[in-house]
Coordinates of C-alpha atoms and ligand atoms in Angstrom, one line a residue:
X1 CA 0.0 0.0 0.0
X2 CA 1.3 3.5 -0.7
X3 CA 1.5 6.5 1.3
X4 CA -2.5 7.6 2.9
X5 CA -3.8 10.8 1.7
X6 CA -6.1 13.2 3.0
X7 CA -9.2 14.3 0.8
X8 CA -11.4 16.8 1.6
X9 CA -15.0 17.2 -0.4
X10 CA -14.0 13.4 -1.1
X11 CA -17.5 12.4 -0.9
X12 CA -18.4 15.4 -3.7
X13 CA -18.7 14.8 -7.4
X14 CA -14.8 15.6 -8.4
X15 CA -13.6 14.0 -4.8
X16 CA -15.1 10.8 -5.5
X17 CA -13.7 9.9 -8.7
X18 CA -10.5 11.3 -7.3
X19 CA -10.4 9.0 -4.4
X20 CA -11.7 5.6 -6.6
X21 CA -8.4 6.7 -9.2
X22 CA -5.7 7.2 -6.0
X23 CA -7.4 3.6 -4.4
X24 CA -6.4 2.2 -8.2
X25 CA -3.0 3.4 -7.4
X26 CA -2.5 2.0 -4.2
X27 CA -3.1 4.7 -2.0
X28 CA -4.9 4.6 1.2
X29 CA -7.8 7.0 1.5
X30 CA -9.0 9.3 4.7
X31 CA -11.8 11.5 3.4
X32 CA -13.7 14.4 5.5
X33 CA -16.5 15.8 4.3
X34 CA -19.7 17.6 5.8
X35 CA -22.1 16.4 3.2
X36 CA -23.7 19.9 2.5
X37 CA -23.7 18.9 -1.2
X38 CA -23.0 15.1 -1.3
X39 CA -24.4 12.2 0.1
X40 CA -22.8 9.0 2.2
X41 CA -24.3 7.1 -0.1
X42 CA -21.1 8.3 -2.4
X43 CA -18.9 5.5 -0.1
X44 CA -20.5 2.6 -1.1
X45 CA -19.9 4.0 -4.8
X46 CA -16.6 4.0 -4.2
X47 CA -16.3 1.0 -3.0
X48 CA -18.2 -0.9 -5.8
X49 CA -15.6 0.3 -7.7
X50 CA -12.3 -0.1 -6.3
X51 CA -13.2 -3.3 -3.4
X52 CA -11.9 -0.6 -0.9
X53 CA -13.7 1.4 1.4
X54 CA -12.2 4.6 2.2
X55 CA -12.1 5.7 5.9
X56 CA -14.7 8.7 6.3
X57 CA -15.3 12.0 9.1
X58 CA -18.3 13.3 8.7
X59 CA -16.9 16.6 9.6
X60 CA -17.1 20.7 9.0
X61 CA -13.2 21.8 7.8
X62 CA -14.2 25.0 10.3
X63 CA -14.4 23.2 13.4
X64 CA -9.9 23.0 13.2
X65 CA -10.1 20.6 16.8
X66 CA -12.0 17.9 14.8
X67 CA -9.8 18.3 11.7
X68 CA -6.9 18.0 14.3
X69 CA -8.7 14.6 16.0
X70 CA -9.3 13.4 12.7
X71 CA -5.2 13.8 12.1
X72 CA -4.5 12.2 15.4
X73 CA -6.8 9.0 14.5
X74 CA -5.1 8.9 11.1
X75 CA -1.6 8.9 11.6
X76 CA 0.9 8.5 9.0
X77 CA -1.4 10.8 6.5
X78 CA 1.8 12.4 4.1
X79 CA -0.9 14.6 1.5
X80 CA -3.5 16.6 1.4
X81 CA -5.9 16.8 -1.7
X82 CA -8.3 19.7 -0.9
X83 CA -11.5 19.9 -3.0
X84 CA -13.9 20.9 0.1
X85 CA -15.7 24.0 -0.8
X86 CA -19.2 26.1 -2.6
X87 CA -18.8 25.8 -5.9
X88 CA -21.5 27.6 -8.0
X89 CA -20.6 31.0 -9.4
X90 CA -24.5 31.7 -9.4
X91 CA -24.9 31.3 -6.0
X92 CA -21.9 33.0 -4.7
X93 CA -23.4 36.2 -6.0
X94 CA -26.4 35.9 -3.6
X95 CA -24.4 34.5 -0.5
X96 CA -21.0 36.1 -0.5
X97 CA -20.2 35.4 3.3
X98 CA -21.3 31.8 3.1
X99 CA -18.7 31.4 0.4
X100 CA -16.2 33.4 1.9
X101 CA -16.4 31.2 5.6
X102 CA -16.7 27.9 3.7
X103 CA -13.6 28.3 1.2
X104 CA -11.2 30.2 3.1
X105 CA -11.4 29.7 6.8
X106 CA -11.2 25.9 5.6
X107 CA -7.9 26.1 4.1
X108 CA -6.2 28.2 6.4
X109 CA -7.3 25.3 8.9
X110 CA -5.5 22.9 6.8
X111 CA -2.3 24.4 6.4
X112 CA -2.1 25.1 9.8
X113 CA -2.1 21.8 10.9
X114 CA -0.1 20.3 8.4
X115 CA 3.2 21.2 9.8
X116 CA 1.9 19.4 13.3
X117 CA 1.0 16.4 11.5
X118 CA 4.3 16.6 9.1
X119 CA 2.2 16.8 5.7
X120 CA 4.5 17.2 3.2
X121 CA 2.4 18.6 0.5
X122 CA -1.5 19.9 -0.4
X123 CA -3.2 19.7 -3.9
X124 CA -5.5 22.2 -4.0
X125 CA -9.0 22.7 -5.9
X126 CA -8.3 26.1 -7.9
X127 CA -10.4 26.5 -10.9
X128 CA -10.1 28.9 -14.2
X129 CA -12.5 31.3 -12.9
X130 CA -9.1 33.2 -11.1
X131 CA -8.5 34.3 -14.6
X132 CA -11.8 35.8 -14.9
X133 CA -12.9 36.7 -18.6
X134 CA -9.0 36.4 -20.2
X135 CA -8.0 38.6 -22.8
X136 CA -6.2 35.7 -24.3
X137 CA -7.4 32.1 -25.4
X138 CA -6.4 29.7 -25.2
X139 CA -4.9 30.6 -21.4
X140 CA -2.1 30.2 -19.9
X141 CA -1.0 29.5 -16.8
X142 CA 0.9 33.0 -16.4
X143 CA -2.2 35.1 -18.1
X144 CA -2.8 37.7 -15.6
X145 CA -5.5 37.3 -12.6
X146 CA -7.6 40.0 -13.3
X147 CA -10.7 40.9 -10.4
X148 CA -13.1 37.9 -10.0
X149 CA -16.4 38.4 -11.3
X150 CA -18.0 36.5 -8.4
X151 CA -17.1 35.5 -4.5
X152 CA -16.7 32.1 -5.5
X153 CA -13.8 33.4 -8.2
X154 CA -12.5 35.4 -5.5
X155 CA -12.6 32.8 -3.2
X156 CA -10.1 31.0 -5.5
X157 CA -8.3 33.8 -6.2
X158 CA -7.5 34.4 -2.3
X159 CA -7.2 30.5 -1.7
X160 CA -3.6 30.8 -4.5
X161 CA -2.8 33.5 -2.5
X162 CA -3.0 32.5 1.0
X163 CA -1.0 28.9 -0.3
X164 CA 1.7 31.3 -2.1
X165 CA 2.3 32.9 1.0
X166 CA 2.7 30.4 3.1
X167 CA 5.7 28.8 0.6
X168 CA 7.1 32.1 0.2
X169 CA 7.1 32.1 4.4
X170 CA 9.2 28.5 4.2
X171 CA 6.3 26.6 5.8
X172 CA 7.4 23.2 5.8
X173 CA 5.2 21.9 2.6
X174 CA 4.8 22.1 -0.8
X175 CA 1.7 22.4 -3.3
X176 CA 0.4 22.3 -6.4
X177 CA -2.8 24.0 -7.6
X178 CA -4.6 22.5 -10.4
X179 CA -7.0 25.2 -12.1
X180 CA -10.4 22.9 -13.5
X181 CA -12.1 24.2 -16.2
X182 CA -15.5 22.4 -16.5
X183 CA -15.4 19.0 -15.0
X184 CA -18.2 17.1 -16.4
X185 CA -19.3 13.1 -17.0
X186 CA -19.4 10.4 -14.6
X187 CA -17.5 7.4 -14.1
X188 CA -18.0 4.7 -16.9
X189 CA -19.3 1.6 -14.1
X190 CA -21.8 4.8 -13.5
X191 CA -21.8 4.0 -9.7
X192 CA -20.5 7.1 -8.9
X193 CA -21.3 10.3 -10.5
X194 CA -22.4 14.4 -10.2
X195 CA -25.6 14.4 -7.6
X196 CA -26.0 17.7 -6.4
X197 CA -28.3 18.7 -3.6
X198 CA -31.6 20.5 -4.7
X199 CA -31.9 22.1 -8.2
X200 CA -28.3 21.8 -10.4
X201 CA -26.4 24.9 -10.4
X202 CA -24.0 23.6 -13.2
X203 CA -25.0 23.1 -16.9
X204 CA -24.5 19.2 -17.4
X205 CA -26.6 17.7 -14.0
X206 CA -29.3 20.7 -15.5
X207 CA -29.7 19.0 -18.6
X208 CA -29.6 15.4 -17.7
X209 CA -32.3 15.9 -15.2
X210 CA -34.0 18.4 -17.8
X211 CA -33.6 15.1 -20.8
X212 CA -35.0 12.5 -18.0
X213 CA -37.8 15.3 -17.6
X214 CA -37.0 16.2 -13.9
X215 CA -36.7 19.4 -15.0
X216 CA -39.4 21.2 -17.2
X217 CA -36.6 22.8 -19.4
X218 CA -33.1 23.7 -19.3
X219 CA -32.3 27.9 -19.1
X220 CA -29.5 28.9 -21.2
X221 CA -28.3 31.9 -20.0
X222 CA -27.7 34.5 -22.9
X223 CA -27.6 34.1 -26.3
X224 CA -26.4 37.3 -27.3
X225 CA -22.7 36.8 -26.3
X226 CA -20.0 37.5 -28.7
X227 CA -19.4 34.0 -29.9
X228 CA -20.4 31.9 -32.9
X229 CA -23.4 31.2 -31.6
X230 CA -23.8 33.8 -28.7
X231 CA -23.9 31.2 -25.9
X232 CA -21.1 31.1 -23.3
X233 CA -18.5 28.9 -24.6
X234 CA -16.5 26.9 -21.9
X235 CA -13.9 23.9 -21.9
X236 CA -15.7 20.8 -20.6
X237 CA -13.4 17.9 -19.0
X238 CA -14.0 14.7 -18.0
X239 CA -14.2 14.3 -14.5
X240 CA -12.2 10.6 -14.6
X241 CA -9.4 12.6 -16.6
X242 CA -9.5 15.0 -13.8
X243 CA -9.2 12.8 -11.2
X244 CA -6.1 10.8 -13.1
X245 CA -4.4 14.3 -13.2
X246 CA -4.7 14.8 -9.0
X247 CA -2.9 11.3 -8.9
X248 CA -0.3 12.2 -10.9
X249 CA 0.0 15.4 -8.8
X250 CA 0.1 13.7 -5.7
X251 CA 3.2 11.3 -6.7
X252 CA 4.8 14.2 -8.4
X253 CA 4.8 16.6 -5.1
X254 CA 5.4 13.4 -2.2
X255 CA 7.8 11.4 -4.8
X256 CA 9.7 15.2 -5.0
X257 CA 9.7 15.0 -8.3
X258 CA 10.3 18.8 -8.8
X259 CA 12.3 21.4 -7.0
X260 CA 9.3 23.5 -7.1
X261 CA 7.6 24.4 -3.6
X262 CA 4.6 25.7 -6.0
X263 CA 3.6 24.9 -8.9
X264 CA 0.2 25.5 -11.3
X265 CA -1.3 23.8 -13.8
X266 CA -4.1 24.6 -16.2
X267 CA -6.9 20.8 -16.6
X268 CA -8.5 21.5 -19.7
X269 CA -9.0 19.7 -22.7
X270 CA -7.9 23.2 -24.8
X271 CA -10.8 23.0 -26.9
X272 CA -14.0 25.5 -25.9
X273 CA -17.2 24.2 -26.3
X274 CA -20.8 26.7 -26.1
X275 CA -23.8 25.7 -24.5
X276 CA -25.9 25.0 -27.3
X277 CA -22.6 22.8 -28.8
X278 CA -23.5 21.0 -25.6
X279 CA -27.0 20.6 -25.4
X280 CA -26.7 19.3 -29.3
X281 CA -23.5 16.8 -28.6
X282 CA -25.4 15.2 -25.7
X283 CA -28.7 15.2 -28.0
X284 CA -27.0 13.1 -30.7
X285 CA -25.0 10.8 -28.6
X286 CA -28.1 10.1 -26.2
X287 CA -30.8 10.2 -28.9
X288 CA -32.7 12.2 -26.3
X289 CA -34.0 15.8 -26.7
X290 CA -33.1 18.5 -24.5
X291 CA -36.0 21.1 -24.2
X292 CA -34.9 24.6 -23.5
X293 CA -35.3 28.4 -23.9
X294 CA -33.1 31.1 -23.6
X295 CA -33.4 33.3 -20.7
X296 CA -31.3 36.6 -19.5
X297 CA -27.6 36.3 -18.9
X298 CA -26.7 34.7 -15.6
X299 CA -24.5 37.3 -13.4
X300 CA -21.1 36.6 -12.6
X301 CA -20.9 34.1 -15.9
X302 CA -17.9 34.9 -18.4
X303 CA -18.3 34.9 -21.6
X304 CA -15.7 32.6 -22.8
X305 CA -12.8 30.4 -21.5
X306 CA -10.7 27.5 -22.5
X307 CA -7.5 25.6 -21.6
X308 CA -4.2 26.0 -23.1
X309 CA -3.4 22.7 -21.4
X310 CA 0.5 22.5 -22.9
X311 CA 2.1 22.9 -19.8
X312 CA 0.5 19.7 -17.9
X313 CA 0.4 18.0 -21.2
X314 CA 4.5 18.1 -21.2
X315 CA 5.6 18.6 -17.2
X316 CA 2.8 16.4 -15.8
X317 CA 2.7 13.9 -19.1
X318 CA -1.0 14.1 -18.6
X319 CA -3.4 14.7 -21.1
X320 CA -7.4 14.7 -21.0
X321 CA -8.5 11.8 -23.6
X322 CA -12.1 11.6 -23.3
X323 CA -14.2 13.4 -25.6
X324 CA -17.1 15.7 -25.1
X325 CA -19.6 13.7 -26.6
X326 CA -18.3 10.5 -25.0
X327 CA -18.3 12.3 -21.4
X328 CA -22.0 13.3 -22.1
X329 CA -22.8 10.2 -22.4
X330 CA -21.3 9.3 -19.2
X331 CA -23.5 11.5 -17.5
X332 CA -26.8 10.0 -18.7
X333 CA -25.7 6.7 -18.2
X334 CA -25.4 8.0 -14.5
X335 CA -28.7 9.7 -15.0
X336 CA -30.4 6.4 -15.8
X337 CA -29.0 4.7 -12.8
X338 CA -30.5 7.1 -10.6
X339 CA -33.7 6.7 -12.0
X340 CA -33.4 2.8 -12.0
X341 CA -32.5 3.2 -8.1
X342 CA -35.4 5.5 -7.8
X343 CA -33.0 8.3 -6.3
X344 CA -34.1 10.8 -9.1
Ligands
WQD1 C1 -21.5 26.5 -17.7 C2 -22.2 27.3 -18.7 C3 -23.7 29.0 -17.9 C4 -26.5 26.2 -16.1 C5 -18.4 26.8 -12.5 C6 -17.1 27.1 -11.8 C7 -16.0 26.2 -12.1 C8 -16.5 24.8 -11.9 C9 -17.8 24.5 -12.7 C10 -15.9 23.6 -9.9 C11 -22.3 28.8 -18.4 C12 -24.4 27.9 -18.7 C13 -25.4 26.8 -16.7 C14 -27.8 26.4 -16.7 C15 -26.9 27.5 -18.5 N1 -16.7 24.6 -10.6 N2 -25.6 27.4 -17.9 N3 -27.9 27.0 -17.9 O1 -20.2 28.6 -14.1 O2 -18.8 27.8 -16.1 O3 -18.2 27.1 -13.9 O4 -18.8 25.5 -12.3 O5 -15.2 22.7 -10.4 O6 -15.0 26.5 -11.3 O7 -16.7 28.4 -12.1 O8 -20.2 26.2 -14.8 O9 -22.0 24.6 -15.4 O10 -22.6 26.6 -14.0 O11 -22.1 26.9 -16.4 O12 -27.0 28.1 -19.6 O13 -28.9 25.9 -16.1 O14 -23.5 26.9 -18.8 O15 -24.2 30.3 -18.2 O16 -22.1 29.5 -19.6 P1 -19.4 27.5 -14.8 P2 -21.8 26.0 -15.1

């Protein structure tokens, strides 16, 4: 068995498929999670897939003292993969301070301990929304971080920052932030996949629910952007090509692989996709409709984003192989198994 790891939001969409690909690679698991936005249900998922279940805290990163007894109970934990946070740019807008307690005061709680507890490195969550709308696409790594459009950018923004500071300060760790674009799809056994609480905030979980008629109709939000077909165009990943790229990240920073203390990398495919592209890709590789009408632009969306993904193609050797069409397909099949368990 390898080294254990730490992951936080491990029972959440991206988490999940994380921990099922670092259980493939024979590490052992500790996850903590509060379950705002995910279910325990998640664990026997996991399990299904990889024969192993992973240890699990119920548990709020805020309350530090259980994060530290949590430490203390697992001993020997040597990394730190941190995806616990709010995610939805929508919903930032209307709840700043929730977003603000739940994604910073939670990090800042990590690193603190991980000096006590001699973690030599943390993986962090970051996303592409720190670039905000860039003024060059694809982007890169060192395009400028220009002022969030939303709390929950912002949140990511500061979240960099506070982790750059405390390598520039010599704390005893290292880190690497990996910047999502879209994650999207669900694991191929479809045991484990995106289940949001309530109504979806993101696009895809919208318009499988919308195509098993959950949902009246999906909302697109604008189509009178400047882009070919004036919806917001986006780079959509797979979420199993995402979770391969946290493994790799993982043995890169505890196998010191680089003398970097800090390094970033962009996970995108480095193609951009719109929203209608979407809806009409998952359309012909489902065979089912997706009914929808355009509404008013959402606030705090950008209008356009996508990877420029050389820089963990060639330092990481990683490289998102899933298509968009097969990922969508992914994501029903996930759709239908939650219908067929009568959970949606
Ligand atoms: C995608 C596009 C919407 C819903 C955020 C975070 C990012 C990542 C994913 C964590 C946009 C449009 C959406 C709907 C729509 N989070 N849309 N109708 O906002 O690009 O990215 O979530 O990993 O970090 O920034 O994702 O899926 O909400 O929206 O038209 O009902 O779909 O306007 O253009 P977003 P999204």
């Amino acid at each position: 068995m390898k080294k254990k790891i730490l992951v936080t939001g491990g029972t959440g969409y991206i988490g999940s498929h994380t921990v099922v690909e670092l259980q493939n690679a024979g590490y052992e698991v500790v996850i903590i999670d509060n379950l705002s936005n995910s279910n325990i249900e998640v664990l026997d998922g996991i399990e299904k897939i990889s024969g192993i279940r992973p240890v699990f805290a119920q548990l709020d990163l805020n309350d530090k003292e259980g994060v530290r007894n949590v430490l203390k109970e697992n001993p020997g934990i040597k990394g730190i993969i941190h995806f616990a946070a709010s995610k939805a740019v929508g919903e930032s807008v209307h709840k700043p301070l929730l977003y603000y307690r739940n994604n910073l005061v939670t990090l800042v709680n990590l690193l603190d301990l991980m000096p006590e507890f001699h973690i030599d490195g943390i993986v962090f969550s970051s996303s592409c929304t720190v670039y905000g709308q860039p003024d060059i696409l694809p982007v890169t790594e060192d395009a400028p971080i220009k002022p969030a459009l939303s709390p929950y950018g912002n949140t990511k923004q500061i979240n960099e920052e506070i982790i750059r500071d405390c390598i520039h300060a010599d704390l005893p760790f290292k880190s690497i932030i990996l910047r999502y674009f879209n994650p999207i799809g669900a694991h191929p056994s479809a045991e484990i996949g995106e289940l949001p609480n309530g109504v979806p905030q993101n696009l895809v979980p919208f318009v499988t629910q919308t195509a098993m008629g959950i949902r009246k109709e999906l909302s697109v939000f604008g189509d009178d952007y400047d882009t070919p077909d004036g919806s917001c165009i986006r780079d959509y990943i797979n979420v199993v090509d995402l979770a391969k790229a946290h493994v790799i990240a993982i043995d890169r920073m505890l196998e010191n692989k680089s003398d970097e203390k800090l390094e970033i990398f962009n996970l995108g495919t480095g193609r951009g996709v719109s929203v209608l592209e979407l809806i009409h890709a998952f359309e012909k590789g489902t065979g089912v409709k997706v009914p929808y009408k355009i509404v008013d632009r959402r606030e705090g969306d950008i209008e356009k984003v996508w990877a420029n993904p050389v820089h963990a193609n060639t330092v990481l050797g990683w490289t998102a192989k899933e298509t968009v069409e097969d990922t969508l397909v992914t994501a029903w099949n996930w759709q239908l198994k939650l219908r067929e368990r009568g959970i949606q």
